[in-house]
Short mmCIF file of C-alpha atoms and ligand atoms in Angstrom, two decimals:
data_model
loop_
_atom_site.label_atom_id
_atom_site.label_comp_id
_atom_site.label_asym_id
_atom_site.label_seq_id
_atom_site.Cartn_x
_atom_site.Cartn_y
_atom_site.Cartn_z
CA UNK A 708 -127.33 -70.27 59.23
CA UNK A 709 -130.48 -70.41 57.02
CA UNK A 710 -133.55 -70.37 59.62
CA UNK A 711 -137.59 -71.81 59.23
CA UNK A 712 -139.69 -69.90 61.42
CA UNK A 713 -142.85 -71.27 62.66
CA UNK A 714 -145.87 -69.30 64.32
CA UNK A 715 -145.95 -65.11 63.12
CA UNK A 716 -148.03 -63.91 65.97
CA UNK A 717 -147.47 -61.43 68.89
CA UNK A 718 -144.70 -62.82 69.63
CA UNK A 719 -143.65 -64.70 66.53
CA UNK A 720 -143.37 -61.61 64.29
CA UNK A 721 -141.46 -59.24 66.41
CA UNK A 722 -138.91 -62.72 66.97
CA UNK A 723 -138.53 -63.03 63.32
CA UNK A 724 -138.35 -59.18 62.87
CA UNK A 725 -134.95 -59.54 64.97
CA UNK A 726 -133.77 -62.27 63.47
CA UNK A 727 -134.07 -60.93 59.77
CA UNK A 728 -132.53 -57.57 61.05
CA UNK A 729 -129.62 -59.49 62.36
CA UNK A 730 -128.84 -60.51 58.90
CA UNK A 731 -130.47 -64.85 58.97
CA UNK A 732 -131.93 -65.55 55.52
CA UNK A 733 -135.36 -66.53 56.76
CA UNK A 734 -138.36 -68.65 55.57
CA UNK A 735 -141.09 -68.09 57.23
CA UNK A 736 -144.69 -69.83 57.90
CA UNK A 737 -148.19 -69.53 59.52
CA UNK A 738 -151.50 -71.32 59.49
CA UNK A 739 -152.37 -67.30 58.13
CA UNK A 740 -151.50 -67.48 54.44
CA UNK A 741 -152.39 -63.65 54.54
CA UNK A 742 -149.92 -63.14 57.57
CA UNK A 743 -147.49 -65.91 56.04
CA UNK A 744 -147.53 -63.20 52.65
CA UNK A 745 -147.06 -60.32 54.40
CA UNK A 746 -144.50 -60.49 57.21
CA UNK A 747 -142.40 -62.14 54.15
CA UNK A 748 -142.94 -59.36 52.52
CA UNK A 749 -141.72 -56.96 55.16
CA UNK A 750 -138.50 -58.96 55.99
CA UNK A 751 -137.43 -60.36 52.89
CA UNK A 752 -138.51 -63.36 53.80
CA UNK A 753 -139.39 -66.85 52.01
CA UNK A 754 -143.14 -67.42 52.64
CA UNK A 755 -143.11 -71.31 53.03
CA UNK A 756 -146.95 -72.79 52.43
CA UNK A 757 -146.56 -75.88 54.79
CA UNK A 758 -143.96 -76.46 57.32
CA UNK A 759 -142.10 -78.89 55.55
CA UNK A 760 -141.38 -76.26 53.21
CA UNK A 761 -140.17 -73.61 56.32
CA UNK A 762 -138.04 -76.62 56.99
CA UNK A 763 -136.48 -77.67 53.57
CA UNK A 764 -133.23 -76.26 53.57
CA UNK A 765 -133.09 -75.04 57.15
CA UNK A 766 -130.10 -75.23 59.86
CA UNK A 767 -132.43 -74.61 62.17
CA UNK A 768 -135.84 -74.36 62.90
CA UNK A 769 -137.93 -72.19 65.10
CA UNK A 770 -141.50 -72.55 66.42
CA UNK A 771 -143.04 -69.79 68.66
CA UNK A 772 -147.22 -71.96 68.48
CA UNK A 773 -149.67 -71.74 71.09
CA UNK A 774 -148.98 -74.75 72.30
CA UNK A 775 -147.38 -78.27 72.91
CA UNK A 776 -150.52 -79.44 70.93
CA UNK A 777 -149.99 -77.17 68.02
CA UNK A 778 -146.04 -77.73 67.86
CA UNK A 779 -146.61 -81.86 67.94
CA UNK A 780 -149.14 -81.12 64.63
CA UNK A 781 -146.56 -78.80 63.29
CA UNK A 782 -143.77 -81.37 63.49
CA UNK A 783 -145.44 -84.63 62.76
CA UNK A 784 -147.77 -85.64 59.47
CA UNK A 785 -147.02 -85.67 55.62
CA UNK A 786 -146.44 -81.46 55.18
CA UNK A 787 -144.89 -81.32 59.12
CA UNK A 788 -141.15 -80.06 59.75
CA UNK A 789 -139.76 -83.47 60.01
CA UNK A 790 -140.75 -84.52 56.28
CA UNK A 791 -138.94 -81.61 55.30
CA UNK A 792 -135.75 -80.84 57.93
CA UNK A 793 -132.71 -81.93 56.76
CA UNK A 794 -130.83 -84.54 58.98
CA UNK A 795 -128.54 -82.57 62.03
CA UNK A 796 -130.44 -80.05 61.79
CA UNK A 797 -131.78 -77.95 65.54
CA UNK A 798 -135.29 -77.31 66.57
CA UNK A 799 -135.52 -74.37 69.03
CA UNK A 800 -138.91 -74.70 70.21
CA UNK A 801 -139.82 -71.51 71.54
CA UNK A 802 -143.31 -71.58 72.56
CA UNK A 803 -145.00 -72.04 75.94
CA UNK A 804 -145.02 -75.80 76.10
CA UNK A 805 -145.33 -78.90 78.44
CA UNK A 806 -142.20 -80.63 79.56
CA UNK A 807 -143.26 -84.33 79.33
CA UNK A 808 -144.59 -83.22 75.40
CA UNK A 809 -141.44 -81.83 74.52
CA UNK A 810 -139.47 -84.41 75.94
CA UNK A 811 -141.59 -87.21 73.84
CA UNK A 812 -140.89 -84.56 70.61
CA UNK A 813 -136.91 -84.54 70.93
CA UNK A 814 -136.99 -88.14 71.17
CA UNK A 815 -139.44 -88.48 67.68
CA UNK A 816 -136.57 -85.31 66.67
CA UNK A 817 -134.02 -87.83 67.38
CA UNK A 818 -135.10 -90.53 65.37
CA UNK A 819 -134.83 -88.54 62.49
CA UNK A 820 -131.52 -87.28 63.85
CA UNK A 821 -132.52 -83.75 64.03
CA UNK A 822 -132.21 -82.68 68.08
CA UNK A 823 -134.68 -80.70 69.65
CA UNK A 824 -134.11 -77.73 72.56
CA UNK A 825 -136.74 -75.96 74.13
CA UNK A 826 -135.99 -72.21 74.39
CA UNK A 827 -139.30 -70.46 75.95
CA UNK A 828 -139.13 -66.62 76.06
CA UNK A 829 -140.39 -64.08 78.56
CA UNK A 830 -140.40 -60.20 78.42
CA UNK A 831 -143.82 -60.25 76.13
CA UNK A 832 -144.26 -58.48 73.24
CA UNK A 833 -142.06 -54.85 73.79
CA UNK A 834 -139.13 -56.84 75.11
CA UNK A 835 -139.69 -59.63 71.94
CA UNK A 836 -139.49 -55.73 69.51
CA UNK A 837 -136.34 -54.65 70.91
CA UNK A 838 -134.65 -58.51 71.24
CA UNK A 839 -133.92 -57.94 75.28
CA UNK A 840 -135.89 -61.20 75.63
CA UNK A 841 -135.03 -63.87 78.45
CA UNK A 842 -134.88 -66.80 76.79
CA UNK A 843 -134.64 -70.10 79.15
CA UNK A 844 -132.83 -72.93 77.51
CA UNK A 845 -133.10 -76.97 78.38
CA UNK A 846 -131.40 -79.38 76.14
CA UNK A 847 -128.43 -80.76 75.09
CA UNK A 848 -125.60 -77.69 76.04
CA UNK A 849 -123.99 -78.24 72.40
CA UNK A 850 -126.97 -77.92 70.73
CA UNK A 851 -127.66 -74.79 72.76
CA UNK A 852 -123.99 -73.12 71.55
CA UNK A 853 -125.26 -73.60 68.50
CA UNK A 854 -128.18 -71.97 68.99
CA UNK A 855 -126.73 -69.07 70.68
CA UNK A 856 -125.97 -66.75 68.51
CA UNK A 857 -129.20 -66.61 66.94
CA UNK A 858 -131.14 -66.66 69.99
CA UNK A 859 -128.62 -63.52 71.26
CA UNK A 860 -130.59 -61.76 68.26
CA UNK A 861 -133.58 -61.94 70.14
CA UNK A 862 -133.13 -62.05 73.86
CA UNK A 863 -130.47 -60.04 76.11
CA UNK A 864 -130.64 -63.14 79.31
CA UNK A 865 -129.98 -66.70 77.67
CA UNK A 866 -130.45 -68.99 80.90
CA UNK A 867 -129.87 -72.99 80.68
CA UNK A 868 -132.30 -74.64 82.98
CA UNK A 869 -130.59 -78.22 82.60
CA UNK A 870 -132.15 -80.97 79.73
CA UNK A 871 -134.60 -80.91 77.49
CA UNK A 872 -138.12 -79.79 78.81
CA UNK A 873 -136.81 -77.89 81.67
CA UNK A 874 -137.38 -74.84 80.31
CA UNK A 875 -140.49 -75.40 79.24
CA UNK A 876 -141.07 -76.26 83.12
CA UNK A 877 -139.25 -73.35 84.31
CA UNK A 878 -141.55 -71.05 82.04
CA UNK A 879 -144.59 -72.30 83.59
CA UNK A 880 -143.54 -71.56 86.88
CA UNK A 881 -142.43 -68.32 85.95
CA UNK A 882 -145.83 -67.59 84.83
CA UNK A 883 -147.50 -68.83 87.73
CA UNK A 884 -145.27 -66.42 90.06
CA UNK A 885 -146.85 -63.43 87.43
CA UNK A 886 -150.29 -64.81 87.33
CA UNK A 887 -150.56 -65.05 90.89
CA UNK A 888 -148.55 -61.39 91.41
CA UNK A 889 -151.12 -59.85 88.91
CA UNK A 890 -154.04 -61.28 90.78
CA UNK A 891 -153.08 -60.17 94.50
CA UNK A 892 -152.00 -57.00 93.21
CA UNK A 893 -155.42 -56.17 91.86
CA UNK A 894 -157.11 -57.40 95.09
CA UNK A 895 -155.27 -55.22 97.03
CA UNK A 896 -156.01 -51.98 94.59
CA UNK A 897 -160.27 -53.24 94.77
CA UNK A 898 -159.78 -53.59 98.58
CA UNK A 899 -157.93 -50.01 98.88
CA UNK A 900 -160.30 -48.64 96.22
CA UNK A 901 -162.81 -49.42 98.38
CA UNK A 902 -161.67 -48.09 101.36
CA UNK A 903 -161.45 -44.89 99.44
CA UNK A 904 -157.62 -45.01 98.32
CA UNK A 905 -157.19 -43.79 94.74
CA UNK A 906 -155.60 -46.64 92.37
CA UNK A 907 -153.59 -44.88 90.79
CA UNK A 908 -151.65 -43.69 94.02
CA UNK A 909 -151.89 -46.51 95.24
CA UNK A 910 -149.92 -48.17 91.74
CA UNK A 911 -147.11 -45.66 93.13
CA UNK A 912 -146.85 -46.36 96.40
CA UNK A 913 -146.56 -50.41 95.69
CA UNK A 914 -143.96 -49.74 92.87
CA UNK A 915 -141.75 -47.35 95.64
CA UNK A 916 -142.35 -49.77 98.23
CA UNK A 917 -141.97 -53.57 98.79
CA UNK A 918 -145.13 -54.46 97.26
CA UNK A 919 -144.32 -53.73 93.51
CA UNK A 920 -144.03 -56.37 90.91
CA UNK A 921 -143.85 -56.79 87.37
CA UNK A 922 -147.59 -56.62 87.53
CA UNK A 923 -147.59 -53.35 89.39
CA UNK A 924 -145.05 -51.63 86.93
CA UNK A 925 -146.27 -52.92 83.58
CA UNK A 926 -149.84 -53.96 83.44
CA UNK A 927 -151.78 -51.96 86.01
CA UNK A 928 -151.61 -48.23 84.83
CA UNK A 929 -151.01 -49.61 81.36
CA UNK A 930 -153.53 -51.69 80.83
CA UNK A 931 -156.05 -52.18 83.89
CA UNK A 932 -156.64 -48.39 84.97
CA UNK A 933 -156.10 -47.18 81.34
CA UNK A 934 -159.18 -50.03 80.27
CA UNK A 935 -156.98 -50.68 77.48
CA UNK A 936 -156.94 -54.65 77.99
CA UNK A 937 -153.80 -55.37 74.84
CA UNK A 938 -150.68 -56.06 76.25
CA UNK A 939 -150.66 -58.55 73.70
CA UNK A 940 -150.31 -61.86 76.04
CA UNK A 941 -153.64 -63.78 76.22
CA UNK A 942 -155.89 -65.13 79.00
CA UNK A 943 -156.28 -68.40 76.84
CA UNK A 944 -152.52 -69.00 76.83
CA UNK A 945 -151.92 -67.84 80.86
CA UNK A 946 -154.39 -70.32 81.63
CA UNK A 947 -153.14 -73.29 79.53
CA UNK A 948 -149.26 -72.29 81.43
CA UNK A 949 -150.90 -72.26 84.53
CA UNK A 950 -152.41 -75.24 83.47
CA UNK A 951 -148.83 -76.48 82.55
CA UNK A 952 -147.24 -75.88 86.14
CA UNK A 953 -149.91 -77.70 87.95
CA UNK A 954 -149.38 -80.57 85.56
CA UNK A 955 -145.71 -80.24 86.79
CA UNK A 956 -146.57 -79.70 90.59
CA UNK A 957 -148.60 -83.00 89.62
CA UNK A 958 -146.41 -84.90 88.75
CA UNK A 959 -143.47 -84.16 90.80
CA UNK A 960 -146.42 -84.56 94.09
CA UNK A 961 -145.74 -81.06 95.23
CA UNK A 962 -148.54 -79.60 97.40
CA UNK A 963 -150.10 -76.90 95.80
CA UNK A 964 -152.83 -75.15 97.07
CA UNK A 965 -151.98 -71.20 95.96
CA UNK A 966 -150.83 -72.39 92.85
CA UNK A 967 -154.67 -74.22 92.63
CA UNK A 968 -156.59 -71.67 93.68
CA UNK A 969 -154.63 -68.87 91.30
CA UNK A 970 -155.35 -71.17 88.16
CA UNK A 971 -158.92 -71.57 88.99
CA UNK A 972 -159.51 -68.19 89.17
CA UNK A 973 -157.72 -67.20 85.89
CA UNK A 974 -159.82 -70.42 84.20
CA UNK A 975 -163.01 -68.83 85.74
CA UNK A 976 -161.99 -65.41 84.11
CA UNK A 977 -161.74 -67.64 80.88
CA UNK A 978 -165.48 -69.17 81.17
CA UNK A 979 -166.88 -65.50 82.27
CA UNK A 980 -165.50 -63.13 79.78
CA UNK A 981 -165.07 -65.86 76.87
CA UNK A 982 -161.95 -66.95 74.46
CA UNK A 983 -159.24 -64.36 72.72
CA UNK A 984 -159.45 -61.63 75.35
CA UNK A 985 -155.78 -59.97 76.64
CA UNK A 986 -154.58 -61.17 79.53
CA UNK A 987 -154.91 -58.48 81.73
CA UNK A 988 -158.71 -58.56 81.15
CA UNK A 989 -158.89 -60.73 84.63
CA UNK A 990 -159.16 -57.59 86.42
CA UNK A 991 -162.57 -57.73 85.64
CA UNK A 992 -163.42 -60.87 87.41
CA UNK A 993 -162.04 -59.49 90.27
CA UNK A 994 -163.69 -55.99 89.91
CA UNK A 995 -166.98 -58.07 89.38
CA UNK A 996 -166.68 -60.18 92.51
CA UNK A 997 -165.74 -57.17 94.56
CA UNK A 998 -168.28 -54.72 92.89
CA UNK A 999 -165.93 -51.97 91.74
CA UNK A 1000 -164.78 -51.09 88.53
CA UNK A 1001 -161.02 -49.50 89.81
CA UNK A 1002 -160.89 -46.97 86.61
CA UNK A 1003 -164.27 -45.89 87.92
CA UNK A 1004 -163.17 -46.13 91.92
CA UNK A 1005 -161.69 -42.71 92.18
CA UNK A 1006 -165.00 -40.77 91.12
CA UNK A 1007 -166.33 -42.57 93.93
CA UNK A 1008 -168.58 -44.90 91.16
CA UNK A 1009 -169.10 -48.66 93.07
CA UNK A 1010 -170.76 -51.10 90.65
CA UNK A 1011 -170.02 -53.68 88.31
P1 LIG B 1173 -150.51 -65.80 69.11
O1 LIG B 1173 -151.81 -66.48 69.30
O2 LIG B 1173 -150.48 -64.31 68.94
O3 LIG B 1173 -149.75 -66.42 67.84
C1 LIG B 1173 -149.73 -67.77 67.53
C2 LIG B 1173 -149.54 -67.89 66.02
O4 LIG B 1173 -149.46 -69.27 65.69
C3 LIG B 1173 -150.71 -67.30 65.22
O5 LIG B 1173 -150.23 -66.41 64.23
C4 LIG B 1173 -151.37 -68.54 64.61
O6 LIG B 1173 -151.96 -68.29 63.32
C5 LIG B 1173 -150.18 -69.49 64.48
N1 LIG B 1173 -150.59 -70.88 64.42
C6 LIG B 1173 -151.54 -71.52 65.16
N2 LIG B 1173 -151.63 -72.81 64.78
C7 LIG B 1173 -150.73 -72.98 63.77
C8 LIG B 1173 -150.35 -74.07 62.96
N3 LIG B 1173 -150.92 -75.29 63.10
N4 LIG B 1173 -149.40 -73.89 62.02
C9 LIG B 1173 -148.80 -72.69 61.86
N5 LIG B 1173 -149.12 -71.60 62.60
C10 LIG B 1173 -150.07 -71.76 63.54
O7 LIG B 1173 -149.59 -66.25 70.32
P2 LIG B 1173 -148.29 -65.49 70.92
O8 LIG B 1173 -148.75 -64.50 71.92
O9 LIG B 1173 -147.39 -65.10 69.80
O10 LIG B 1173 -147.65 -66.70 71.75
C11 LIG B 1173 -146.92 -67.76 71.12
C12 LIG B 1173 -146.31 -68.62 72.22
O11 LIG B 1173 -145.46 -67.82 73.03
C13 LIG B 1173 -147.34 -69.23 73.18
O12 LIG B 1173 -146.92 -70.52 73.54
C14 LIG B 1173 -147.33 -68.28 74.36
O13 LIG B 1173 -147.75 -68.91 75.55
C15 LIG B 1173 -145.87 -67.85 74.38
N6 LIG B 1173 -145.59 -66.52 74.96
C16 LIG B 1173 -146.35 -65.43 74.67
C17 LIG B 1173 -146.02 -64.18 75.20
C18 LIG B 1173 -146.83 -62.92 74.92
O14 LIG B 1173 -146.61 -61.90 75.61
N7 LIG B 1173 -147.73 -62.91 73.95
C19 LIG B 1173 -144.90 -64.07 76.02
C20 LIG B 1173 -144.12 -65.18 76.29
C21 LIG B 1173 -144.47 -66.42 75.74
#
């Protein structure tokens, strides 16, 4: 199977890393020429200028783009994948996207008799180096078969959420379970910082006791206490997911207040510290609103 892979970033590069390691003769492209030239160059790679030269030739096609905005760009338009994707060829469209966009995207795919799955991933970027991946799955189950053994070289957990665009749903609502873990997680170390617990103990008590979640395990020590702020997932794209489930809680009328009140906050992190900071960086909206900085909490040091 001769694969086009579209989108080298975080996550992109590592994905394409495991694919060329398992042995797919790649082509790879990015709106980076530099990046497009050099992650070629470390996997033995084609570097395709356009997408519709990723796509020439290609069984299948990958994306891994910001978003459902990017991917329709990437797709449509004189250079886009479908001027140059053979006919029955797949799309795995691996990015964070929105259901209803990636349902109107198979059916331009289809047109041109090329079928579309979506395929989001989640794990980040260590899990996206060693290929242990989840990678939820909604589309057409044959197509999916098909895709299997190449999405096996990235991901450990393939799960099929049901037609196309489910995934993409189900990844938004994973991320909104996350977002909203991260966020009460930190309130509760600001609120036991300031009642004089120590964070860090505090990090170990959670993760031996009921309270731990993903958030507690991966992010806090790692990247909140340690002020490191790079676990390589963005606050830009956790607020456009977040934005994403609402969308979905929208339109299927599903009360939603927690699921509100979480994106709000994550959007206001957005508008305080400004675009292309990590993720994890929302801590300090919550250390400014409470007036503690939780690296600085156990010296006893209470400003923001
Ligand atoms: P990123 O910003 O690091 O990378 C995106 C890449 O897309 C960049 O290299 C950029 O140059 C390229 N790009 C942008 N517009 C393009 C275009 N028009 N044509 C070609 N290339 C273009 O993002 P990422 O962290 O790799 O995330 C990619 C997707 O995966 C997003 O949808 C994100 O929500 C999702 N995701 C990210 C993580 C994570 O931990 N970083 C985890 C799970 C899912």
């Amino acid at each position: 199977m001769r694969i086009g892979f579209i989108g080298l970033g975080a996550m992109g590069e590592p994905m394409a890393a495991r694919l060329a390691g398992a042995g797919y003769a790649l082509a790879v492209h990015d709106a980076d020429p530099v990046r497009t030239a050099r992650i070629a160059a470390a996997l033995g790679a084609r570097a395709a200028a356009t997408p519709a030269e990723a796509a020439a030739d290609s069984d299948c096609l990958v994306t891994m783009l910001p978003s459902s905005a990017v991917v329709a760009a990437v797709l449509e338009g004189p250079a886009g994948v479908l001027a140059g994707l053979p006919p029955g060829a797949l799309i795995v469209e691996m990015s964070s996207g929105v259901p209803e966009e990636t349902r109107k995207l198979a059916g331009l795919c289809a047109e041109k008799s090329v079928t579309l799955i979506d395929a989001p991933v989640s794990g980040g970027v260590p899990r996206a180096r060693t290929g242990t991946l989840t990678i939820m799955a909604g589309g057409d189950a044959a197509a999916i078969d098909r895709a299997e053994p190449m999405l096996n070289a990235m991901g450990n957990a393939i799960q099929r959420t049901g037609p196309v665009g489910s995934a993409h749903a189900m990844k938004a609502l994973n991320n909104l379970v996350s977002a909203g873990g991260f966020l009460i997680g930190i309130e509760a170390l600001l609120i036991g910082a300031r009642f004089g617990l120590d964070p860090a103990l505090m990090v170990d008590v959670l993760n031996a006791s009921t309270g731990m979640n993903n958030s507690t395990q991966k992010k806090f020590r790692q990247f909140v206490l340690s002020r490191r702020f790079d676990s390589g997932f963005g606050l830009d794209l956790m607020v456009k997911d977040l934005g994403i489930a609402l969308g979905v809680a929208d339109a299927t009328a599903t009360p939603a207040p927690f699921a509100s009140l979480c994106r709000a906050l994550w959007a206001g992190a957005q508008v305080h510290l400004g675009p292309g900071q990590d993720h994890t960086a929302m801590a300090k909206l919550s250390e400014l609103m409470a007036g503690t900085i939780l690296a600085d909490a156990a010296d006893g040091a209470d400003e923001a």
